[in-house]
Tab-separated table of C-alpha atoms in Angstrom:
chain	number	residue	atom	x	y	z
P	1	MET	CA	0.000	0.000	0.000
P	2	ASP	CA	1.515	3.346	-1.018
P	3	ALA	CA	1.292	6.563	1.027
P	4	MET	CA	-1.831	7.790	-0.814
P	5	ASP	CA	-3.688	4.519	-0.197
P	6	ALA	CA	-2.729	4.588	3.462
P	7	SER	CA	-3.995	8.143	3.791
P	8	ASP	CA	-7.329	7.262	2.140
P	9	ALA	CA	-7.759	4.274	4.410
P	10	SER	CA	-7.034	6.397	7.455
P	11	ASP	CA	-9.583	9.028	6.371
P	12	ALA	CA	-12.199	6.354	5.804
P	13	SER	CA	-11.646	4.806	9.212
P	14	ASP	CA	-11.881	8.207	10.884
P	15	ALA	CA	-15.147	9.177	9.125
P	16	PRO	CA	-17.510	7.402	11.558
P	17	ASP	CA	-15.801	9.144	14.482
P	18	ARG	CA	-16.251	12.535	12.833
P	19	GLU	CA	-19.906	11.774	12.122
P	20	ARG	CA	-20.462	10.842	15.736
P	21	LYS	CA	-18.913	14.113	16.866
P	22	ARG	CA	-21.171	16.108	14.557
P	23	ALA	CA	-24.372	14.322	15.597
P	24	PRO	CA	-26.624	16.203	18.051
P	25	VAL	CA	-25.998	14.971	21.556
P	26	GLY	CA	-29.014	13.433	23.264
P	27	ARG	CA	-31.546	14.326	20.589
P	28	PRO	CA	-33.572	11.267	19.533
P	29	ARG	CA	-33.821	10.317	15.883
P	30	GLY	CA	-36.928	11.874	14.327
P	31	PHE	CA	-37.013	14.710	16.891
P	32	ASP	CA	-40.034	16.975	16.266
P	33	ALA	CA	-39.375	20.409	17.765
P	34	ASP	CA	-42.966	21.521	17.180
P	35	GLU	CA	-44.423	18.546	19.030
P	36	ALA	CA	-41.878	18.939	21.822
P	37	LEU	CA	-42.885	22.590	22.277
P	38	GLU	CA	-46.556	21.600	22.345
P	39	ARG	CA	-45.839	19.162	25.156
P	40	ALA	CA	-43.768	21.711	27.067
P	41	MET	CA	-46.624	24.216	26.771
P	42	ARG	CA	-48.997	21.724	28.356
P	43	VAL	CA	-46.599	21.065	31.248
P	44	PHE	CA	-46.294	24.803	31.973
P	45	TRP	CA	-50.062	25.188	31.575
P	46	GLU	CA	-50.772	22.461	34.115
P	47	HIS	CA	-48.012	23.116	36.643
P	48	GLY	CA	-47.075	26.769	36.189
P	49	TYR	CA	-43.572	28.053	35.559
P	50	GLU	CA	-42.112	27.271	38.945
P	51	GLY	CA	-43.955	23.970	39.353
P	52	ALA	CA	-42.695	22.637	36.027
P	53	GLY	CA	-39.357	20.982	36.769
P	54	LEU	CA	-36.754	20.258	34.127
P	55	THR	CA	-37.365	16.541	34.593
P	56	ASP	CA	-41.106	17.049	34.017
P	57	LEU	CA	-40.394	19.033	30.877
P	58	THR	CA	-37.789	16.760	29.318
P	59	GLN	CA	-39.796	13.624	30.041
P	60	ALA	CA	-42.898	15.129	28.443
P	61	MET	CA	-40.880	16.372	25.475
P	62	GLY	CA	-39.068	13.050	25.070
P	63	ILE	CA	-35.593	14.604	24.984
P	64	THR	CA	-32.610	15.090	27.252
P	65	ARG	CA	-31.746	18.334	29.015
P	66	THR	CA	-28.848	18.803	26.615
P	67	SER	CA	-31.203	18.611	23.661
P	68	MET	CA	-33.668	20.951	25.336
P	69	TYR	CA	-31.004	23.590	25.849
P	70	ALA	CA	-29.739	23.134	22.293
P	71	ALA	CA	-33.183	23.417	20.718
P	72	PHE	CA	-34.949	25.945	22.953
P	73	GLY	CA	-32.457	27.522	25.343
P	74	ASN	CA	-32.878	27.513	29.119
P	75	LYS	CA	-36.145	27.058	30.997
P	76	GLU	CA	-37.054	30.733	30.789
P	77	ALA	CA	-36.489	30.789	27.017
P	78	LEU	CA	-38.554	27.621	26.643
P	79	PHE	CA	-41.350	29.219	28.647
P	80	ARG	CA	-41.346	32.263	26.378
P	81	LYS	CA	-41.687	30.036	23.320
P	82	ALA	CA	-44.427	28.020	25.034
P	83	LEU	CA	-46.354	31.223	25.820
P	84	GLU	CA	-46.065	32.328	22.197
P	85	ARG	CA	-47.461	28.970	21.117
P	86	TYR	CA	-50.275	29.316	23.638
P	87	GLU	CA	-51.198	32.755	22.295
P	88	GLU	CA	-51.202	31.504	18.702
P	89	GLY	CA	-53.191	28.379	19.592
P	90	PRO	CA	-55.481	27.988	22.629
P	91	ALA	CA	-55.565	31.723	23.419
P	92	SER	CA	-56.152	32.867	19.833
P	93	TYR	CA	-59.789	33.509	20.754
P	94	LEU	CA	-58.800	37.070	21.690
P	95	ALA	CA	-57.590	37.849	18.176
P	96	ARG	CA	-60.754	36.352	16.707
P	97	ALA	CA	-62.965	38.261	19.138
P	98	LEU	CA	-61.422	41.579	18.116
P	99	ASP	CA	-62.726	41.038	14.579
P	100	GLU	CA	-66.351	40.939	15.711
P	101	PRO	CA	-68.449	43.804	14.273
P	102	THR	CA	-69.657	45.361	17.549
P	103	ALA	CA	-68.090	45.992	20.933
P	104	ARG	CA	-70.638	43.819	22.693
P	105	GLU	CA	-69.967	40.966	20.292
P	106	VAL	CA	-66.237	41.415	20.934
P	107	ALA	CA	-66.838	41.123	24.671
P	108	THR	CA	-69.153	38.139	24.272
P	109	ALA	CA	-66.750	36.258	22.012
P	110	PHE	CA	-63.815	37.047	24.310
P	111	LEU	CA	-65.490	35.759	27.458
P	112	ASN	CA	-66.950	32.729	25.687
P	113	GLY	CA	-63.509	31.962	24.308
P	114	SER	CA	-62.059	32.197	27.802
P	115	VAL	CA	-64.679	29.790	29.153
P	116	CYS	CA	-64.164	27.257	26.359
P	117	THR	CA	-60.364	27.352	26.497
P	118	THR	CA	-60.117	27.057	30.263
P	119	THR	CA	-62.569	24.128	30.429
P	120	SER	CA	-61.601	22.265	27.263
P	121	PRO	CA	-61.597	18.432	27.620
P	122	GLY	CA	-58.202	16.879	27.045
P	123	ARG	CA	-56.333	20.031	28.051
P	124	PRO	CA	-55.198	21.430	31.391
P	125	SER	CA	-57.881	23.528	33.068
P	126	GLY	CA	-57.413	27.228	33.623
P	127	CYS	CA	-55.214	29.584	31.626
P	128	LEU	CA	-51.448	29.374	31.115
P	129	GLY	CA	-51.273	33.168	31.275
P	130	VAL	CA	-52.840	33.165	34.749
P	131	GLN	CA	-51.826	29.863	36.321
P	132	GLY	CA	-48.309	30.167	34.936
P	133	SER	CA	-47.163	32.586	37.626
P	134	LEU	CA	-49.460	31.940	40.593
P	135	ALA	CA	-47.526	31.370	43.822
P	136	ALA	CA	-44.268	32.057	41.978
P	137	GLY	CA	-41.276	33.012	44.114
P	138	GLU	CA	-38.400	35.367	43.460
P	139	SER	CA	-36.666	32.852	41.203
P	140	ALA	CA	-39.620	33.066	38.837
P	141	ARG	CA	-39.754	36.867	38.697
P	142	ALA	CA	-38.870	36.939	34.981
P	143	ALA	CA	-41.733	34.578	34.149
P	144	ARG	CA	-44.107	36.493	36.408
P	145	ASP	CA	-43.199	39.784	34.720
P	146	LEU	CA	-43.509	38.204	31.285
P	147	LEU	CA	-47.025	36.994	32.034
P	148	ALA	CA	-48.051	40.341	33.518
P	149	ASP	CA	-46.893	42.030	30.315
P	150	TRP	CA	-48.738	39.413	28.262
P	151	ARG	CA	-52.007	39.994	30.111
P	152	ASN	CA	-51.584	43.760	29.919
P	153	GLY	CA	-51.015	43.412	26.193
P	154	GLY	CA	-54.411	41.762	25.948
P	155	VAL	CA	-55.978	44.653	27.853
P	156	ASP	CA	-54.350	47.121	25.459
P	157	ARG	CA	-55.746	45.306	22.421
P	158	LEU	CA	-59.246	45.319	23.887
P	159	ARG	CA	-58.898	49.011	24.845
P	160	ASP	CA	-57.915	49.981	21.313
P	161	ARG	CA	-60.865	48.064	19.904
P	162	PHE	CA	-63.275	49.802	22.285
P	163	ARG	CA	-61.796	53.195	21.437
P	164	ARG	CA	-62.693	52.452	17.845
P	165	ALA	CA	-66.183	51.476	18.950
P	166	VAL	CA	-66.608	54.858	20.659
P	167	ASP	CA	-65.410	56.661	17.530
P	168	GLU	CA	-67.830	54.645	15.396
P	169	GLY	CA	-70.766	55.352	17.689
P	170	ASP	CA	-71.025	51.741	18.833
P	171	LEU	CA	-70.334	52.761	22.460
P	172	PRO	CA	-71.460	55.892	24.345
P	173	GLU	CA	-69.130	58.888	24.139
P	174	ASP	CA	-68.494	58.833	27.890
P	175	THR	CA	-67.310	55.194	27.844
P	176	ASP	CA	-63.847	54.624	29.313
P	177	PRO	CA	-62.303	52.086	26.872
P	178	ALA	CA	-59.373	51.315	29.174
P	179	LEU	CA	-61.627	50.610	32.156
P	180	LEU	CA	-63.966	48.487	30.049
P	181	ALA	CA	-61.024	46.455	28.744
P	182	ARG	CA	-59.616	45.999	32.253
P	183	TYR	CA	-63.018	44.883	33.482
P	184	LEU	CA	-63.292	42.195	30.805
P	185	MET	CA	-59.770	40.919	31.427
P	186	THR	CA	-60.446	40.760	35.163
P	187	VAL	CA	-63.558	38.675	34.533
P	188	ALA	CA	-61.639	36.409	32.145
P	189	ASN	CA	-58.832	35.923	34.667
P	190	GLY	CA	-61.401	35.060	37.331
P	191	ILE	CA	-62.973	32.540	34.976
P	192	ALA	CA	-59.558	30.933	34.514
P	193	VAL	CA	-58.958	30.647	38.261
P	194	GLN	CA	-62.425	29.188	38.808
P	195	ALA	CA	-61.929	26.706	35.963
P	196	ALA	CA	-58.656	25.545	37.489
P	197	GLY	CA	-60.557	25.026	40.739
P	198	GLY	CA	-63.075	22.725	39.067
P	199	ALA	CA	-65.902	25.044	38.013
P	200	THR	CA	-67.921	23.642	35.128
P	201	ARG	CA	-68.272	25.154	31.671
P	202	ASP	CA	-71.985	25.758	32.172
P	203	ASP	CA	-71.394	27.572	35.458
P	204	LEU	CA	-68.730	29.785	33.924
P	205	ARG	CA	-70.890	30.582	30.915
P	206	GLN	CA	-73.501	31.897	33.329
P	207	VAL	CA	-70.808	34.034	34.969
P	208	ALA	CA	-69.887	35.461	31.565
P	209	ASP	CA	-73.545	36.210	30.824
P	210	VAL	CA	-73.982	38.053	34.128
P	211	ALA	CA	-70.795	40.043	33.517
P	212	LEU	CA	-72.268	41.397	30.285
P	213	ARG	CA	-75.660	42.420	31.658
P	214	GLY	CA	-74.437	45.900	32.451
P	215	TRP	CA	-72.802	46.445	29.070
P	216	PRO	CA	-73.001	50.073	27.889
P	217	PRO	CA	-75.981	50.610	25.571
P	218	VAL	CA	-75.496	51.293	21.892
P	219	ARG	CA	-75.803	55.007	21.104
P	220	HIS	CA	-79.128	56.115	19.653
P	221	GLY	CA	-79.242	55.837	15.894
P	222	THR	CA	-76.465	53.211	15.640
P	223	ARG	CA	-76.596	49.427	15.582
């Protein structure tokens, strides 16, 4: 065997070692990042940020901690991604509600969406955005602040929609859009807490109906 043949043989024998070094450590074959994130979201939804341990998360996701860090970052980063998925999926009822033609229909769709999402069979009860930070200690401050900002963002979106309703004559001129939005979000958060405590869908629908009984009347001459 000449020098060139020896070199080729050496390269060939080293190839499997190089492939092993390049392979992702701990990530199972056929790893589905989307499915793993879905499972992580459910763990956070059920246990909250602080109650969801790394072992709980990695077992549900079917990956090792090394793979979790490589794919999603640390626990806080994973939680942020899980919250984004929650907003785009289970909590997307807010975005749909905002497209309703009248302010009252917006409010009705929003509260009904809250009831359905927090009491949906096959899913954790309650709301990730509420339960996620309950009883969280100092170590979970970042998650608690993130969720507070997320909920406040929902209030802002409702407020802007109700401001438009005032401008369009769908709500009385003296309506406070910010207060109305805060009121609805407070009711929705209460629905989530009650759902997590075992309240039924029918009971919570009645709560939503009562909450809307005092809705501001439509201005004279409008819808």
